[in-house]
PDB file of C-alpha atoms and ligand atoms in Angstrom:
ATOM      1  CA  MET X 288     -36.103   0.870 -70.421  1.00 39.00           C
ATOM      2  CA  LYS X 289     -34.994   3.719 -67.843  1.00 43.00           C
ATOM      3  CA  PHE X 290     -33.768   0.567 -65.321  1.00 45.00           C
ATOM      4  CA  ARG X 291     -31.841  -1.428 -67.937  1.00 43.00           C
ATOM      5  CA  LEU X 292     -30.181   1.910 -69.268  1.00 39.00           C
ATOM      6  CA  LEU X 293     -29.011   2.759 -65.724  1.00 45.00           C
ATOM      7  CA  LEU X 294     -28.053  -0.641 -64.975  1.00 37.00           C
ATOM      8  CA  ALA X 295     -25.813  -1.023 -67.958  1.00 33.00           C
ATOM      9  CA  LEU X 296     -24.483   2.626 -67.441  1.00 33.00           C
ATOM     10  CA  LEU X 297     -23.816   2.401 -63.982  1.00 35.00           C
ATOM     11  CA  VAL X 298     -21.080  -0.569 -64.353  1.00 34.00           C
ATOM     12  CA  LEU X 299     -19.081   1.413 -67.249  1.00 32.00           C
ATOM     13  CA  PRO X 300     -15.684   2.670 -66.099  1.00 31.00           C
ATOM     14  CA  LEU X 301     -15.109   6.147 -65.307  1.00 34.00           C
ATOM     15  CA  GLY X 302     -14.462   7.826 -68.600  1.00 34.00           C
ATOM     16  CA  ALA X 303     -18.381   6.522 -69.755  1.00 37.00           C
ATOM     17  CA  GLN X 304     -19.504  10.042 -71.497  1.00 40.00           C
ATOM     18  CA  THR X 305     -23.200   9.791 -70.402  1.00 45.00           C
ATOM     19  CA  THR X 306     -25.115   8.493 -67.532  1.00 49.00           C
ATOM     20  CA  PRO X 307     -28.883   8.802 -67.363  1.00 55.00           C
ATOM     21  CA  PHE X 308     -28.372  11.881 -65.288  1.00 60.00           C
ATOM     22  CA  GLY X 309     -26.729  13.736 -68.115  1.00 53.00           C
ATOM     23  CA  THR X 310     -23.278  14.557 -69.912  1.00 46.00           C
ATOM     24  CA  LYS X 311     -20.208  13.843 -67.638  1.00 44.00           C
ATOM     25  CA  VAL X 312     -17.568  16.348 -67.238  1.00 44.00           C
ATOM     26  CA  SER X 313     -13.815  15.751 -67.716  1.00 41.00           C
ATOM     27  CA  ASP X 314     -13.187  14.930 -64.228  1.00 42.00           C
ATOM     28  CA  PRO X 315     -16.011  14.966 -61.688  1.00 40.00           C
ATOM     29  CA  ALA X 316     -13.625  15.051 -58.587  1.00 42.00           C
ATOM     30  CA  SER X 317     -12.397  18.357 -59.542  1.00 41.00           C
ATOM     31  CA  ALA X 318     -15.503  19.894 -60.215  1.00 41.00           C
ATOM     32  CA  PRO X 319     -15.781  22.715 -57.717  1.00 44.00           C
ATOM     33  CA  ALA X 320     -18.571  22.725 -54.918  1.00 44.00           C
ATOM     34  CA  THR X 321     -20.231  25.545 -56.245  1.00 45.00           C
ATOM     35  CA  THR X 322     -19.491  27.825 -59.223  1.00 43.00           C
ATOM     36  CA  THR X 323     -21.408  30.586 -58.730  1.00 44.00           C
ATOM     37  CA  ALA X 324     -21.210  32.922 -62.098  1.00 45.00           C
ATOM     38  CA  PRO X 325     -24.034  34.909 -61.779  1.00 45.00           C
ATOM     39  CA  ALA X 326     -25.479  36.183 -65.397  1.00 44.00           C
ATOM     40  CA  ALA X 327     -24.399  39.358 -66.049  1.00 45.00           C
ATOM     41  CA  GLY X 328     -27.131  41.834 -65.693  1.00 44.00           C
ATOM     42  CA  GLY X 329     -29.652  39.876 -64.205  1.00 46.00           C
ATOM     43  CA  VAL X 330     -32.571  37.688 -66.304  1.00 47.00           C
ATOM     44  CA  SER X 331     -34.679  39.716 -68.087  1.00 51.00           C
ATOM     45  CA  ASP X 332     -33.283  40.208 -71.661  1.00 52.00           C
ATOM     46  CA  GLU X 333     -29.952  39.051 -71.238  1.00 63.00           C
ATOM     47  CA  PHE X 334     -29.041  35.229 -72.193  1.00 74.00           C
ATOM     48  CA  VAL X 335     -29.189  33.036 -69.511  1.00 77.00           C
ATOM     49  CA  ASP X 336     -27.933  29.726 -70.106  1.00 85.00           C
ATOM     50  CA  ASN X 337     -30.469  26.999 -68.872  1.00 85.00           C
ATOM     51  CA  SER X 338     -28.542  24.217 -70.127  1.00 91.00           C
ATOM     52  CA  VAL X 339     -28.206  21.357 -67.417  1.00 93.00           C
ATOM     53  CA  GLN X 340     -24.850  18.821 -66.924  1.00 93.00           C
ATOM     54  CA  VAL X 341     -25.383  16.204 -64.630  1.00 93.00           C
ATOM     55  CA  SER X 342     -22.588  14.389 -63.756  1.00 92.00           C
ATOM     56  CA  PRO X 343     -21.693  11.343 -61.519  1.00 89.00           C
ATOM     57  CA  PHE X 344     -19.398  12.523 -58.484  1.00 90.00           C
ATOM     58  CA  ARG X 345     -19.546   9.619 -55.945  1.00 90.00           C
ATOM     59  CA  PRO X 346     -21.107   6.221 -56.872  1.00 89.00           C
ATOM     60  CA  THR X 347     -22.783   4.187 -54.183  1.00 87.00           C
ATOM     61  CA  LEU X 348     -20.437   1.802 -53.022  1.00 83.00           C
ATOM     62  CA  LEU X 349     -22.506  -1.301 -51.880  1.00 82.00           C
ATOM     63  CA  PRO X 350     -20.601  -3.862 -48.920  1.00 76.00           C
ATOM     64  CA  GLU X 351     -19.272  -6.575 -50.679  1.00 82.00           C
ATOM     65  CA  ALA X 352     -20.264 -10.267 -49.282  1.00 84.00           C
ATOM     66  CA  LYS X 353     -17.593 -11.526 -47.357  1.00 85.00           C
ATOM     67  CA  SER X 354     -18.656 -15.025 -47.772  1.00 90.00           C
ATOM     68  CA  THR X 355     -20.895 -16.828 -50.250  1.00 93.00           C
ATOM     69  CA  ARG X 356     -22.711 -20.239 -50.091  1.00 94.00           C
ATOM     70  CA  THR X 357     -25.503 -22.042 -51.918  1.00 96.00           C
ATOM     71  CA  PHE X 358     -29.101 -22.643 -51.583  1.00 97.00           C
ATOM     72  CA  GLN X 359     -30.618 -25.644 -53.440  1.00 97.00           C
ATOM     73  CA  LEU X 360     -33.942 -25.837 -54.170  1.00 96.00           C
ATOM     74  CA  SER X 361     -34.267 -29.362 -54.900  1.00 96.00           C
ATOM     75  CA  LYS X 362     -32.712 -30.299 -51.178  1.00 95.00           C
ATOM     76  CA  LEU X 363     -35.812 -28.079 -49.756  1.00 95.00           C
ATOM     77  CA  ASN X 364     -36.831 -29.983 -46.222  1.00 94.00           C
ATOM     78  CA  ARG X 365     -34.987 -33.274 -47.058  1.00 94.00           C
ATOM     79  CA  LEU X 366     -33.548 -34.908 -43.936  1.00 91.00           C
ATOM     80  CA  GLY X 367     -30.283 -33.392 -43.000  1.00 90.00           C
ATOM     81  CA  SER X 368     -30.347 -30.460 -45.169  1.00 91.00           C
ATOM     82  CA  THR X 369     -30.341 -26.464 -44.356  1.00 90.00           C
ATOM     83  CA  GLU X 370     -32.942 -25.986 -46.922  1.00 95.00           C
ATOM     84  CA  SER X 371     -36.143 -25.079 -45.426  1.00 96.00           C
ATOM     85  CA  THR X 372     -39.174 -23.392 -46.323  1.00 95.00           C
ATOM     86  CA  LYS X 373     -38.689 -20.822 -43.276  1.00 95.00           C
ATOM     87  CA  GLU X 374     -35.183 -20.217 -44.545  1.00 96.00           C
ATOM     88  CA  LEU X 375     -36.272 -19.794 -48.250  1.00 97.00           C
ATOM     89  CA  GLN X 376     -38.656 -17.188 -46.941  1.00 96.00           C
ATOM     90  CA  ARG X 377     -36.461 -15.238 -44.940  1.00 96.00           C
ATOM     91  CA  LEU X 378     -33.906 -15.151 -47.889  1.00 96.00           C
ATOM     92  CA  TYR X 379     -36.682 -14.691 -50.380  1.00 96.00           C
ATOM     93  CA  SER X 380     -37.696 -11.335 -48.179  1.00 94.00           C
ATOM     94  CA  ALA X 381     -34.354  -9.978 -48.252  1.00 92.00           C
ATOM     95  CA  PHE X 382     -34.049 -10.634 -52.080  1.00 94.00           C
ATOM     96  CA  ALA X 383     -37.028  -8.731 -52.604  1.00 92.00           C
ATOM     97  CA  THR X 384     -35.993  -5.410 -50.678  1.00 89.00           C
ATOM     98  CA  GLN X 385     -32.409  -5.740 -52.869  1.00 91.00           C
ATOM     99  CA  SER X 386     -34.305  -6.055 -56.466  1.00 93.00           C
ATOM    100  CA  ILE X 387     -35.710  -3.993 -58.562  1.00 93.00           C
ATOM    101  CA  VAL X 388     -38.685  -4.812 -61.193  1.00 92.00           C
ATOM    102  CA  ASP X 389     -37.678  -4.488 -64.696  1.00 88.00           C
ATOM    103  CA  GLY X 390     -37.691  -6.017 -68.089  1.00 85.00           C
ATOM    104  CA  SER X 391     -35.438  -8.666 -67.545  1.00 81.00           C
ATOM    105  CA  PRO X 392     -36.133 -12.550 -68.201  1.00 77.00           C
ATOM    106  CA  ALA X 393     -36.491 -13.179 -64.369  1.00 75.00           C
ATOM    107  CA  GLY X 394     -38.696 -10.001 -63.988  1.00 80.00           C
ATOM    108  CA  SER X 395     -36.258  -8.114 -61.534  1.00 86.00           C
ATOM    109  CA  SER X 396     -32.593  -7.498 -61.257  1.00 89.00           C
ATOM    110  CA  LYS X 397     -30.315  -6.683 -58.248  1.00 90.00           C
ATOM    111  CA  ALA X 398     -30.917  -3.215 -57.294  1.00 92.00           C
ATOM    112  CA  VAL X 399     -27.514  -1.293 -57.496  1.00 90.00           C
ATOM    113  CA  GLY X 400     -28.020   1.063 -54.694  1.00 92.00           C
ATOM    114  CA  TYR X 401     -29.702   1.158 -51.461  1.00 92.00           C
ATOM    115  CA  LEU X 402     -33.628   1.298 -51.744  1.00 93.00           C
ATOM    116  CA  THR X 403     -35.262   3.751 -49.481  1.00 94.00           C
ATOM    117  CA  SER X 404     -38.363   5.770 -49.337  1.00 96.00           C
ATOM    118  CA  VAL X 405     -38.163   9.247 -50.960  1.00 98.00           C
ATOM    119  CA  THR X 406     -40.644  12.041 -49.811  1.00 98.00           C
ATOM    120  CA  TYR X 407     -40.210  14.980 -52.208  1.00 98.00           C
ATOM    121  CA  SER X 408     -41.274  18.299 -53.390  1.00 98.00           C
ATOM    122  CA  ILE X 409     -40.233  19.607 -56.944  1.00 97.00           C
ATOM    123  CA  LEU X 410     -38.078  22.584 -57.140  1.00 97.00           C
ATOM    124  CA  GLN X 411     -37.131  22.600 -60.713  1.00 97.00           C
ATOM    125  CA  ASP X 412     -37.602  20.445 -63.885  1.00 96.00           C
ATOM    126  CA  LEU X 413     -33.984  19.851 -65.539  1.00 96.00           C
ATOM    127  CA  GLY X 414     -35.892  18.141 -68.154  1.00 94.00           C
ATOM    128  CA  ASP X 415     -35.660  14.358 -69.611  1.00 93.00           C
ATOM    129  CA  ASN X 416     -37.597  13.317 -66.024  1.00 95.00           C
ATOM    130  CA  ARG X 417     -34.959  14.680 -64.133  1.00 96.00           C
ATOM    131  CA  TYR X 418     -36.169  17.076 -61.210  1.00 97.00           C
ATOM    132  CA  LEU X 419     -34.263  18.927 -58.416  1.00 97.00           C
ATOM    133  CA  ALA X 420     -36.558  18.285 -55.376  1.00 98.00           C
ATOM    134  CA  LYS X 421     -36.659  19.229 -51.684  1.00 97.00           C
ATOM    135  CA  ALA X 422     -36.247  15.580 -50.153  1.00 98.00           C
ATOM    136  CA  ALA X 423     -36.384  13.593 -47.199  1.00 98.00           C
ATOM    137  CA  TRP X 424     -35.829   9.703 -46.486  1.00 97.00           C
ATOM    138  CA  PRO X 425     -34.920   7.176 -44.015  1.00 97.00           C
ATOM    139  CA  ALA X 426     -31.473   5.735 -43.753  1.00 93.00           C
ATOM    140  CA  SER X 427     -30.584   2.162 -45.413  1.00 89.00           C
ATOM    141  CA  GLY X 428     -28.404  -0.530 -45.967  1.00 81.00           C
ATOM    142  CA  PRO X 429     -26.416  -2.337 -43.452  1.00 75.00           C
ATOM    143  CA  ASN X 430     -25.040   0.358 -40.587  1.00 75.00           C
ATOM    144  CA  GLU X 431     -27.232   2.784 -42.144  1.00 83.00           C
ATOM    145  CA  ALA X 432     -24.751   3.112 -45.081  1.00 85.00           C
ATOM    146  CA  LEU X 433     -27.039   5.654 -46.785  1.00 91.00           C
ATOM    147  CA  ALA X 434     -27.734   7.992 -44.164  1.00 93.00           C
ATOM    148  CA  ALA X 435     -31.155   9.604 -43.521  1.00 96.00           C
ATOM    149  CA  GLY X 436     -31.647  13.075 -45.311  1.00 96.00           C
ATOM    150  CA  VAL X 437     -33.952  15.684 -43.787  1.00 96.00           C
ATOM    151  CA  ASP X 438     -35.743  18.463 -46.021  1.00 93.00           C
ATOM    152  CA  THR X 439     -32.520  18.558 -48.161  1.00 96.00           C
ATOM    153  CA  MET X 440     -32.000  18.896 -51.986  1.00 96.00           C
ATOM    154  CA  ALA X 441     -31.671  15.842 -53.959  1.00 97.00           C
ATOM    155  CA  LEU X 442     -31.621  14.859 -57.720  1.00 97.00           C
ATOM    156  CA  LEU X 443     -34.429  12.421 -58.617  1.00 97.00           C
ATOM    157  CA  LEU X 444     -34.958  10.775 -61.974  1.00 96.00           C
ATOM    158  CA  LEU X 445     -38.992  10.028 -61.799  1.00 97.00           C
ATOM    159  CA  GLU X 446     -41.093   7.630 -63.953  1.00 94.00           C
ATOM    160  CA  LYS X 447     -44.011  10.392 -65.010  1.00 93.00           C
ATOM    161  CA  ALA X 448     -43.303  13.838 -65.924  1.00 95.00           C
ATOM    162  CA  ALA X 449     -43.760  16.448 -63.127  1.00 96.00           C
ATOM    163  CA  LYS X 450     -43.913  19.940 -62.557  1.00 95.00           C
ATOM    164  CA  ALA X 451     -42.323  22.389 -59.934  1.00 96.00           C
ATOM    165  CA  GLY X 452     -44.540  22.409 -56.548  1.00 96.00           C
ATOM    166  CA  ASP X 453     -45.611  18.627 -57.190  1.00 97.00           C
ATOM    167  CA  THR X 454     -45.185  16.413 -54.218  1.00 97.00           C
ATOM    168  CA  GLY X 455     -44.827  13.095 -53.623  1.00 97.00           C
ATOM    169  CA  LYS X 456     -43.410   9.818 -52.253  1.00 97.00           C
ATOM    170  CA  ILE X 457     -41.364   7.534 -54.200  1.00 97.00           C
ATOM    171  CA  THR X 458     -39.224   4.066 -53.574  1.00 95.00           C
ATOM    172  CA  GLY X 459     -36.141   5.433 -54.843  1.00 96.00           C
ATOM    173  CA  MET X 460     -32.688   3.414 -55.587  1.00 95.00           C
ATOM    174  CA  HIS X 461     -29.912   5.776 -54.490  1.00 95.00           C
ATOM    175  CA  VAL X 462     -27.271   5.917 -57.416  1.00 94.00           C
ATOM    176  CA  GLY X 463     -24.650   7.826 -55.727  1.00 95.00           C
ATOM    177  CA  THR X 464     -24.003  11.786 -55.765  1.00 95.00           C
ATOM    178  CA  VAL X 465     -24.082  13.897 -58.784  1.00 96.00           C
ATOM    179  CA  ALA X 466     -22.762  17.414 -59.510  1.00 96.00           C
ATOM    180  CA  VAL X 467     -25.625  19.239 -61.454  1.00 95.00           C
ATOM    181  CA  LEU X 468     -24.550  22.452 -62.991  1.00 96.00           C
ATOM    182  CA  PHE X 469     -27.830  24.617 -63.758  1.00 96.00           C
ATOM    183  CA  THR X 470     -29.539  27.471 -63.596  1.00 96.00           C
ATOM    184  CA  PRO X 471     -32.190  27.517 -60.494  1.00 95.00           C
ATOM    185  CA  ASP X 472     -35.334  29.173 -61.569  1.00 93.00           C
ATOM    186  CA  PHE X 473     -36.594  29.511 -57.883  1.00 92.00           C
ATOM    187  CA  ALA X 474     -35.813  32.102 -55.060  1.00 87.00           C
ATOM    188  CA  PRO X 475     -33.282  33.077 -53.593  1.00 89.00           C
ATOM    189  CA  LEU X 476     -30.614  31.377 -56.269  1.00 90.00           C
ATOM    190  CA  LYS X 477     -32.779  32.348 -59.220  1.00 91.00           C
ATOM    191  CA  GLY X 478     -30.530  32.867 -62.234  1.00 91.00           C
ATOM    192  CA  ARG X 479     -27.203  32.248 -60.887  1.00 92.00           C
ATOM    193  CA  ARG X 480     -25.357  29.645 -62.887  1.00 94.00           C
ATOM    194  CA  LEU X 481     -24.294  27.357 -60.414  1.00 94.00           C
ATOM    195  CA  THR X 482     -23.189  23.456 -59.552  1.00 96.00           C
ATOM    196  CA  LEU X 483     -24.442  21.619 -56.520  1.00 95.00           C
ATOM    197  CA  ARG X 484     -23.281  18.388 -55.622  1.00 96.00           C
ATOM    198  CA  ARG X 485     -26.353  15.960 -54.457  1.00 96.00           C
ATOM    199  CA  GLU X 486     -27.377  12.590 -53.474  1.00 96.00           C
ATOM    200  CA  ALA X 487     -29.376  11.272 -56.873  1.00 97.00           C
ATOM    201  CA  PHE X 488     -32.449   9.105 -56.546  1.00 97.00           C
ATOM    202  CA  LEU X 489     -34.332   6.737 -59.268  1.00 96.00           C
ATOM    203  CA  GLU X 490     -37.710   6.142 -58.834  1.00 97.00           C
ATOM    204  CA  CYS X 491     -38.266   2.094 -59.045  1.00 95.00           C
ATOM    205  CA  ALA X 492     -40.547  -0.615 -57.937  1.00 94.00           C
ATOM    206  CA  THR X 493     -39.665  -3.357 -55.465  1.00 90.00           C
ATOM    207  CA  LEU X 494     -40.482  -7.201 -56.137  1.00 90.00           C
ATOM    208  CA  GLU X 495     -43.759  -7.992 -53.925  1.00 88.00           C
ATOM    209  CA  ASP X 496     -42.643  -9.944 -50.912  1.00 91.00           C
ATOM    210  CA  SER X 497     -45.693 -12.252 -50.918  1.00 94.00           C
ATOM    211  CA  PRO X 498     -46.648 -16.057 -51.497  1.00 94.00           C
ATOM    212  CA  ALA X 499     -47.123 -15.559 -55.069  1.00 93.00           C
ATOM    213  CA  GLY X 500     -43.486 -13.418 -55.518  1.00 92.00           C
ATOM    214  CA  LEU X 501     -42.117 -16.187 -53.957  1.00 95.00           C
ATOM    215  CA  GLN X 502     -43.533 -18.631 -56.181  1.00 94.00           C
ATOM    216  CA  ARG X 503     -42.354 -16.657 -59.349  1.00 91.00           C
ATOM    217  CA  PHE X 504     -38.884 -16.511 -57.523  1.00 93.00           C
ATOM    218  CA  VAL X 505     -38.695 -20.054 -57.421  1.00 95.00           C
ATOM    219  CA  GLU X 506     -40.019 -20.553 -60.909  1.00 93.00           C
ATOM    220  CA  ALA X 507     -37.146 -18.361 -62.122  1.00 91.00           C
ATOM    221  CA  ILE X 508     -34.400 -19.983 -60.343  1.00 94.00           C
ATOM    222  CA  THR X 509     -35.902 -23.389 -61.880  1.00 95.00           C
ATOM    223  CA  ALA X 510     -35.818 -21.782 -65.280  1.00 92.00           C
ATOM    224  CA  GLY X 511     -32.254 -21.019 -64.695  1.00 91.00           C
ATOM    225  CA  ALA X 512     -32.240 -17.420 -63.534  1.00 89.00           C
ATOM    226  CA  GLU X 513     -28.970 -16.460 -61.594  1.00 91.00           C
ATOM    227  CA  LEU X 514     -30.207 -14.887 -58.362  1.00 92.00           C
ATOM    228  CA  SER X 515     -29.069 -14.330 -55.103  1.00 93.00           C
ATOM    229  CA  ALA X 516     -29.507 -12.381 -51.836  1.00 93.00           C
ATOM    230  CA  THR X 517     -27.267 -10.640 -49.380  1.00 90.00           C
ATOM    231  CA  THR X 518     -27.858 -10.889 -45.663  1.00 90.00           C
ATOM    232  CA  ASN X 519     -25.825 -10.654 -42.291  1.00 88.00           C
ATOM    233  CA  GLU X 520     -25.553 -14.091 -40.649  1.00 90.00           C
ATOM    234  CA  THR X 521     -24.348 -14.644 -37.417  1.00 91.00           C
ATOM    235  CA  ILE X 522     -21.319 -17.218 -37.666  1.00 89.00           C
ATOM    236  CA  PRO X 523     -19.024 -19.198 -35.007  1.00 92.00           C
ATOM    237  CA  CYS X 524     -15.733 -17.044 -34.979  1.00 93.00           C
ATOM    238  CA  LYS X 525     -13.220 -19.255 -36.600  1.00 91.00           C
ATOM    239  CA  LYS X 526     -10.321 -17.757 -34.667  1.00 92.00           C
ATOM    240  CA  CYS X 527     -11.366 -19.127 -31.252  1.00 94.00           C
ATOM    241  CA  GLY X 528     -13.481 -21.959 -32.884  1.00 93.00           C
ATOM    242  CA  GLY X 529     -16.585 -19.903 -30.922  1.00 94.00           C
ATOM    243  CA  LEU X 530     -15.174 -19.884 -27.402  1.00 94.00           C
ATOM    244  CA  GLY X 531     -14.501 -16.410 -27.104  1.00 95.00           C
ATOM    245  CA  PHE X 532     -10.826 -16.922 -26.006  1.00 95.00           C
ATOM    246  CA  THR X 533      -7.677 -18.949 -27.081  1.00 93.00           C
ATOM    247  CA  ARG X 534      -5.285 -20.732 -25.090  1.00 92.00           C
ATOM    248  CA  GLU X 535      -1.980 -20.324 -24.640  1.00 90.00           C
ATOM    249  CA  ALA X 536       0.491 -22.942 -23.127  1.00 89.00           C
ATOM    250  CA  GLN X 537       2.227 -21.511 -19.773  1.00 86.00           C
ATOM    251  CA  LYS X 538       5.371 -22.872 -19.222  1.00 88.00           C
ATOM    252  CA  GLY X 539       5.644 -24.841 -16.194  1.00 87.00           C
ATOM    253  CA  GLN X 540       2.188 -24.669 -15.488  1.00 86.00           C
ATOM    254  CA  LEU X 541      -0.462 -27.186 -15.864  1.00 86.00           C
ATOM    255  CA  LEU X 542      -3.392 -24.659 -17.068  1.00 87.00           C
ATOM    256  CA  ASP X 543      -3.140 -22.858 -20.241  1.00 89.00           C
ATOM    257  CA  LYS X 544      -3.655 -19.049 -20.200  1.00 91.00           C
ATOM    258  CA  ARG X 545      -6.978 -18.176 -21.617  1.00 93.00           C
ATOM    259  CA  VAL X 546      -6.490 -14.977 -23.762  1.00 94.00           C
ATOM    260  CA  PRO X 547      -9.583 -13.047 -25.039  1.00 96.00           C
ATOM    261  CA  CYS X 548     -10.026 -13.520 -28.540  1.00 95.00           C
ATOM    262  CA  ALA X 549      -9.951  -9.959 -30.684  1.00 94.00           C
ATOM    263  CA  ASP X 550     -11.513 -11.156 -33.514  1.00 92.00           C
ATOM    264  CA  CYS X 551     -15.028 -11.704 -32.300  1.00 93.00           C
ATOM    265  CA  ALA X 552     -14.546  -9.440 -29.140  1.00 93.00           C
ATOM    266  CA  SER X 553     -14.955 -12.292 -26.721  1.00 95.00           C
ATOM    267  CA  THR X 554     -18.176 -13.290 -27.905  1.00 95.00           C
ATOM    268  CA  GLY X 555     -17.516 -16.261 -30.095  1.00 95.00           C
ATOM    269  CA  LYS X 556     -19.462 -15.111 -32.834  1.00 95.00           C
ATOM    270  CA  LEU X 557     -19.334 -13.001 -35.761  1.00 91.00           C
ATOM    271  CA  ILE X 558     -21.671 -10.936 -38.084  1.00 89.00           C
ATOM    272  CA  ILE X 559     -20.558 -11.206 -41.790  1.00 88.00           C
ATOM    273  CA  SER X 560     -22.486 -10.639 -44.742  1.00 88.00           C
ATOM    274  CA  VAL X 561     -23.253 -13.419 -46.733  1.00 92.00           C
ATOM    275  CA  GLU X 562     -24.271 -13.740 -50.121  1.00 94.00           C
ATOM    276  CA  THR X 563     -26.726 -16.985 -50.683  1.00 96.00           C
ATOM    277  CA  LYS X 564     -26.687 -17.998 -54.358  1.00 97.00           C
ATOM    278  CA  PHE X 565     -29.945 -19.961 -55.657  1.00 97.00           C
ATOM    279  CA  VAL X 566     -29.986 -23.029 -57.535  1.00 97.00           C
ATOM    280  CA  PRO X 567     -32.220 -25.228 -59.135  1.00 97.00           C
TER     281      PRO X 567
HETATM  282 ZN1   ZN J 120     -13.211 -15.585 -31.514  1.00 64.63          ZN
END
């Protein structure tokens, strides 16, 4: 299964030899932005190197959760517990947008990159279901960590075979930037051997955010699946205790001086990324 291959490969340390997008070159950071080495004498009778090399260039960097907590299903709606049906639904919605459907026992795995909707028009088939495409996608991730793409070339790994000129829309998981060495067969670059650095997306399916999906989610946790969702949560600022200022004793004065809290910009609140782990 392609997803699992990708998931397995993406967690390999640098030095791994292959990725689902192709063979890794020695040092991706040193790869030139564009190597233009036109095939001498044109493309007709001469030998044209049509081999394709795709190497990881810059992996997706997901933000790390600043804090973790546990959601215990057996405490659901118990008096005095924070585990409510409403909270479970909210967390499941987040989980659904951060997971991809695959063949794992839980039926899904955590997405290793941002999920976004990619509209595309295929420019060239690079083999192994990899395509160079004109693509567009909205920004995604917290603080738009993945910037939007507008009419830009991108590398796509599609589930089904396609051909140049095909258009479509997929849910794409951003898997970082890759360097692709190939020979374009489209104008105006036709026949010129070159390397492009482009964002790469893997076609995937996300979980269904529905009561049935939530039901399966709960069953998977009860059966022992280790699942978690990451959300942004507002918490009281620890430094100032949620007041927005700290007190400083003034020598010879009855009243303390109030010092605005820099940690929370005097709001008394902080927004942090929290990973919630679900347990039976
Ligand atoms: Zn504060």
